[in-house]
mmCIF file of C-alpha atoms in Angstrom:
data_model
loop_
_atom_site.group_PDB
_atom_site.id
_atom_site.type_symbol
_atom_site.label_atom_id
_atom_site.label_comp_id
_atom_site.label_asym_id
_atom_site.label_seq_id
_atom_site.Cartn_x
_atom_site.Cartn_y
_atom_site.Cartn_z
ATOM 1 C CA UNK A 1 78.298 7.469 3.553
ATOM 2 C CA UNK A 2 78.491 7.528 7.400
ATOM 3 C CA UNK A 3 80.594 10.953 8.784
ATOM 4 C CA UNK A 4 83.333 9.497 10.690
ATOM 5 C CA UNK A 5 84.697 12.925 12.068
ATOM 6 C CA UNK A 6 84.792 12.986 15.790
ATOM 7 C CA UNK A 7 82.808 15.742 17.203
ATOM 8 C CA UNK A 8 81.477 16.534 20.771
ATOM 9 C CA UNK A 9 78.193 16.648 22.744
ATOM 10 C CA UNK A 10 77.368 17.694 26.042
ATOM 11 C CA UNK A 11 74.239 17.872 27.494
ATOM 12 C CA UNK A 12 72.897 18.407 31.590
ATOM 13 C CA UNK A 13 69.996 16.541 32.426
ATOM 14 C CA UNK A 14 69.918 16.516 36.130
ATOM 15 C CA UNK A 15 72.225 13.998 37.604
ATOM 16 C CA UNK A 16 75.281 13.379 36.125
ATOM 17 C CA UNK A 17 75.388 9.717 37.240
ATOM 18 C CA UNK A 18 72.449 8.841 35.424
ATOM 19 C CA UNK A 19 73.111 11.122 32.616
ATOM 20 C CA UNK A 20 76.130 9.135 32.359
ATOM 21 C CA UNK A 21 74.221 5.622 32.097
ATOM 22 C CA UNK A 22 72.061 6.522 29.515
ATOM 23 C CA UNK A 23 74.636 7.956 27.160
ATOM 24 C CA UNK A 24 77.095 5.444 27.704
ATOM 25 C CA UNK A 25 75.224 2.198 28.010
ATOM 26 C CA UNK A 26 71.365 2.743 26.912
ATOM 27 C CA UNK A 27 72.562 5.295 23.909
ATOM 28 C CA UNK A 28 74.403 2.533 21.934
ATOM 29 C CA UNK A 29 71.354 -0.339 22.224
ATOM 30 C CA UNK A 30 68.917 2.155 20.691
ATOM 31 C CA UNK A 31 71.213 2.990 18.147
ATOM 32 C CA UNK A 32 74.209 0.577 17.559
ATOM 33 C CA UNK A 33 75.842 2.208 14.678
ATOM 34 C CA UNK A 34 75.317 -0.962 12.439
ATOM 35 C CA UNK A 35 77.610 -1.440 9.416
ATOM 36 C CA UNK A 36 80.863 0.769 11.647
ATOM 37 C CA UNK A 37 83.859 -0.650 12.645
ATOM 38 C CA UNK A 38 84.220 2.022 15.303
ATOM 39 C CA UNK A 39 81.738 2.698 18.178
ATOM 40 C CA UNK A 40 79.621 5.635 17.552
ATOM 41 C CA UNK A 41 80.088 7.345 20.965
ATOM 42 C CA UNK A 42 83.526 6.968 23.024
ATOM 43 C CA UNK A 43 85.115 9.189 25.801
ATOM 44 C CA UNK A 44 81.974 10.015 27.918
ATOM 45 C CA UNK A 45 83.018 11.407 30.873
ATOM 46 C CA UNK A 46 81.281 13.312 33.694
ATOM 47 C CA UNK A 47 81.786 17.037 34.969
ATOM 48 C CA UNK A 48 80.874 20.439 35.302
ATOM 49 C CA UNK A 49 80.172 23.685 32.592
ATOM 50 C CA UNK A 50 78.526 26.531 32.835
ATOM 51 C CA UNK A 51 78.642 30.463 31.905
ATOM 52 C CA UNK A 52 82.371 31.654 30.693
ATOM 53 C CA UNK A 53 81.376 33.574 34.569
ATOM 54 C CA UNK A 54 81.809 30.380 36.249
ATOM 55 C CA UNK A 55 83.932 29.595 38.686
ATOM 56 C CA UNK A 56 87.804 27.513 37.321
ATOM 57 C CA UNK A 57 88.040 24.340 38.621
ATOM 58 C CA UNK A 58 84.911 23.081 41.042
ATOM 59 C CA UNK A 59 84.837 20.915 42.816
ATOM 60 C CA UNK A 60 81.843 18.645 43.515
ATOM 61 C CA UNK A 61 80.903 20.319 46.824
ATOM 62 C CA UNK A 62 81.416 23.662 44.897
ATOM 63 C CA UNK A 63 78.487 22.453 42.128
ATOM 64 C CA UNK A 64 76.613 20.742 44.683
ATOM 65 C CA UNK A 65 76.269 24.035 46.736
ATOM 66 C CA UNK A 66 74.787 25.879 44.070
ATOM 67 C CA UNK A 67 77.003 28.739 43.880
ATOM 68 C CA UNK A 68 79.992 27.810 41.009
ATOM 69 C CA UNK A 69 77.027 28.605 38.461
ATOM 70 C CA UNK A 70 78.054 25.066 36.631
ATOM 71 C CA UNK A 71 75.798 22.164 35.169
ATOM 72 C CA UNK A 72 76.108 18.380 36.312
ATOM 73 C CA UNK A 73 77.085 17.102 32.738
ATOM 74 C CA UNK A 74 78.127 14.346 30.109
ATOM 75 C CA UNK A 75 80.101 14.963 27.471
ATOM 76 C CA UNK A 76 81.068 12.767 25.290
ATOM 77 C CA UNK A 77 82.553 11.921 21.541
ATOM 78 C CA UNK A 78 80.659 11.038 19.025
ATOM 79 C CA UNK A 79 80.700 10.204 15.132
ATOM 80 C CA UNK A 80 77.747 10.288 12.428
ATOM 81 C CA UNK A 81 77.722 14.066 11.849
ATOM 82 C CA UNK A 82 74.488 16.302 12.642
ATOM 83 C CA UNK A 83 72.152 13.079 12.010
ATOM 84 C CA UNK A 84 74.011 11.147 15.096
ATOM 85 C CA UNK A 85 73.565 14.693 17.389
ATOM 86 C CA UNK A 86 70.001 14.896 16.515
ATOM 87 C CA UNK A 87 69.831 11.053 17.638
ATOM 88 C CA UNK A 88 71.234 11.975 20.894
ATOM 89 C CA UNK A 89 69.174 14.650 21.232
ATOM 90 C CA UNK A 90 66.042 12.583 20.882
ATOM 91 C CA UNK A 91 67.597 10.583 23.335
ATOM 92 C CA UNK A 92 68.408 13.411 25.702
ATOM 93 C CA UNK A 93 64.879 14.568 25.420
ATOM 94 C CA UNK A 94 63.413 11.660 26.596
ATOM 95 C CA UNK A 95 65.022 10.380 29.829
ATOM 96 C CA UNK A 96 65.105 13.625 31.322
ATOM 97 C CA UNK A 97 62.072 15.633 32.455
ATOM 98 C CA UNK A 98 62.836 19.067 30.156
ATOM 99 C CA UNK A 99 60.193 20.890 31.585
ATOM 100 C CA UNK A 100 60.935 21.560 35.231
ATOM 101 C CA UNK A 101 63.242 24.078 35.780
ATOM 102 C CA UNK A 102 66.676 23.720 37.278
ATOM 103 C CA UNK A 103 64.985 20.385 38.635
ATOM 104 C CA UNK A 104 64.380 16.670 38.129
ATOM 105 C CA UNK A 105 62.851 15.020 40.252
ATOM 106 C CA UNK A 106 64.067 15.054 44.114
ATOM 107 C CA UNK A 107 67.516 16.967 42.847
ATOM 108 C CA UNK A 108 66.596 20.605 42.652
ATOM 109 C CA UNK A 109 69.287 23.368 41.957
ATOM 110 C CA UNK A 110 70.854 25.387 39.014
ATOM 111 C CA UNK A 111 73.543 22.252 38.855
ATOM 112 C CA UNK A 112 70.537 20.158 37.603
ATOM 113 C CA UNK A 113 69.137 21.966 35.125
ATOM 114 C CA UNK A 114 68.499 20.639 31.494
ATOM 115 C CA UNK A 115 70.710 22.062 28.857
ATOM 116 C CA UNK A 116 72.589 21.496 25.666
ATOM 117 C CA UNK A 117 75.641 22.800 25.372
ATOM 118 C CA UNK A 118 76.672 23.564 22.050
ATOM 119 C CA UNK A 119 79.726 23.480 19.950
ATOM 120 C CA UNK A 120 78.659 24.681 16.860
ATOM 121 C CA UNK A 121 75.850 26.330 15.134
ATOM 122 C CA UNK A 122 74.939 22.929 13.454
ATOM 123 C CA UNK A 123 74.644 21.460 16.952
ATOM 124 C CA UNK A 124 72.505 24.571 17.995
ATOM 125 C CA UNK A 125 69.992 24.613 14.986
ATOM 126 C CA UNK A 126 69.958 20.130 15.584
ATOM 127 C CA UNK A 127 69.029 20.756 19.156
ATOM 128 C CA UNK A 128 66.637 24.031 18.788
ATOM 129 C CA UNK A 129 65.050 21.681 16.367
ATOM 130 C CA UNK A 130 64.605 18.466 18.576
ATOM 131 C CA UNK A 131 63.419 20.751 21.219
ATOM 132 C CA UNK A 132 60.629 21.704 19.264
ATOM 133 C CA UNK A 133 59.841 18.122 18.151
ATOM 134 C CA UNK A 134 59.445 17.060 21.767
ATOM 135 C CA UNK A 135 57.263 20.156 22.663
ATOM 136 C CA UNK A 136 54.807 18.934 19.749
ATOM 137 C CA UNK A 137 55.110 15.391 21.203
ATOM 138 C CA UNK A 138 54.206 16.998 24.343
ATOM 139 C CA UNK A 139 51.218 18.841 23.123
ATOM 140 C CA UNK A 140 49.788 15.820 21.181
ATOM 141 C CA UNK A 141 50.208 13.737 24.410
ATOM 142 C CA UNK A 142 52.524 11.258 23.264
ATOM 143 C CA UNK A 143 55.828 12.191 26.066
ATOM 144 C CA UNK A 144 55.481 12.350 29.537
ATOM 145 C CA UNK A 145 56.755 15.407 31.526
ATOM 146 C CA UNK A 146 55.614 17.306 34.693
ATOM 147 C CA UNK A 147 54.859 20.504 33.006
ATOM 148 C CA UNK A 148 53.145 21.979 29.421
ATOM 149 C CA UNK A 149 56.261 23.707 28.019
ATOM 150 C CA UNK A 150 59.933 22.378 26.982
ATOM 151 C CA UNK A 151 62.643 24.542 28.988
ATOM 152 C CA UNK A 152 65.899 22.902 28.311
ATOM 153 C CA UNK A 153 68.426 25.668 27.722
ATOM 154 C CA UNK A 154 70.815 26.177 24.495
ATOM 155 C CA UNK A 155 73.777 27.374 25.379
ATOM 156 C CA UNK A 156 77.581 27.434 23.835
ATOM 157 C CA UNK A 157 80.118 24.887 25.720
ATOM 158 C CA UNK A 158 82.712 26.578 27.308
ATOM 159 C CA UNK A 159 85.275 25.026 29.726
ATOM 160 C CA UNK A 160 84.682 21.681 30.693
ATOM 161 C CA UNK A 161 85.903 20.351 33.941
ATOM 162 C CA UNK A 162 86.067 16.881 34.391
ATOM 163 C CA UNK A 163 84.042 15.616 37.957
ATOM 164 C CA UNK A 164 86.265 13.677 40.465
ATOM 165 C CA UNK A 165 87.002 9.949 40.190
ATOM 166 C CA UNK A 166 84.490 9.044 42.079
ATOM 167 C CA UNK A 167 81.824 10.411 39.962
ATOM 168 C CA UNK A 168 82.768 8.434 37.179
ATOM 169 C CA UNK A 169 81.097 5.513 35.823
ATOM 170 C CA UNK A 170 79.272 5.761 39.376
ATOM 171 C CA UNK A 171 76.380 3.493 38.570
ATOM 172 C CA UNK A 172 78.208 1.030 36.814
ATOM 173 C CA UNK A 173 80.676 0.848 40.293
ATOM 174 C CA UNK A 174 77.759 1.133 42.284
ATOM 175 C CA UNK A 175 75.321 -1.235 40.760
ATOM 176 C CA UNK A 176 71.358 0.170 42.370
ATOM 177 C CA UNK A 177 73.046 3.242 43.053
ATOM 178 C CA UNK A 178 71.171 6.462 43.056
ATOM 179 C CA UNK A 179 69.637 7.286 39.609
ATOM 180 C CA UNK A 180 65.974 9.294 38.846
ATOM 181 C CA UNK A 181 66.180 9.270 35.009
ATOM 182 C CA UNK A 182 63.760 6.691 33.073
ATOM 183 C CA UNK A 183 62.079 6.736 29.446
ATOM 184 C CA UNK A 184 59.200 9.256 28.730
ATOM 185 C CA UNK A 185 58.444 7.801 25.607
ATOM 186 C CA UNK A 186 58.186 4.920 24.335
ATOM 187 C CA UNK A 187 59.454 4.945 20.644
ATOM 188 C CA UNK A 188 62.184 7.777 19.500
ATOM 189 C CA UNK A 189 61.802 8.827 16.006
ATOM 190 C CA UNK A 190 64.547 7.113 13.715
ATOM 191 C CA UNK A 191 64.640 9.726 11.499
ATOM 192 C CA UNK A 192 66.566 13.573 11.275
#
């Protein structure tokens, strides 16, 4: 029995354009939801969250100059209960460099730090628990990241503000456009 509730994720992992890219198009290769008629993520859409502190309403210039206190983000729908969110997770984890702080690569700022924003405490204890898997990955060897410790931050969503037009889908409308994400690893874990 497959959960077909829709639920959502959201997750800052530098750059939301090729955040974006690897939720929305890379996501569903490595796991293609076999045996559903639905698709197991829909809605993913770019913006901005941060602290209930933050400033309403930023704008991109606002995130960009450091001082809204918001995340570059994707959220997006999902279905397949906690095992889905612990797939995306694992696939979070390893794009992203989770080890440099409110950095990845040449984008450097609070606005690209890594982060999971959760909804629920099911989606907290998933994500504390795939953050600990990838630090053991990391200590064995077996992921590639700049630095020796995991330091993507768990926090609760709170508003989220959807980025300008422009922002969305950018690399599929801009085809070589700017992206710094690639794979860390080379096989995810199929398994909860």
């Amino acid at each position: 029995f497959v959960n077909t509730e829709t639920e959502t994720a959201c997750f800052g992992a530098g750059c939301f354009w090729g955040t974006e890219k690897f939720f929305k198009v890379d996501f569903p290769k490595k796991f293609p939801g076999e045996n559903l008629n639905v698709p197991i993520i829909s809605d993913v859409r770019v913006g901005y969250m941060g602290p209930t502190t933050a400033m309403v309403n930023p704008t991109y210039r606002d995130v960009c100059s450091g001082t809204s206190q918001h995340v570059e983000v994707c959220e997006l729908k999902y279905i397949g209960g906690e095992k889905m969110f612990a797939a995306l997770c694992r696939h979070f984890f390893s794009f992203h460099d989770p080890t440099t702080v409110d950095r990845q690569g040449n984008d450097v700022g609070s606005q690209y730090a890594s982060v999971v924003f959760y909804h629920n405490d099911q989606q907290r204890e998933t994500a504390a628990r795939v953050k600990e898997e990838f630090q053991s990955l990391l200590d064995e060897g077996r992921v590639r990241y700049s630095m020796p410790r995991v330091m993507t931050q768990l926090q609760p969503a709170t508003v989220f503000y959807e980025a300008e037009r422009e922002h969305q889908r950018y690399l599929e409308n801009n085809p070589g456009g700017y992206c710094n994400h690639f794979y860390r690893i080379d096989e995810l874990r199929p398994s909860v």
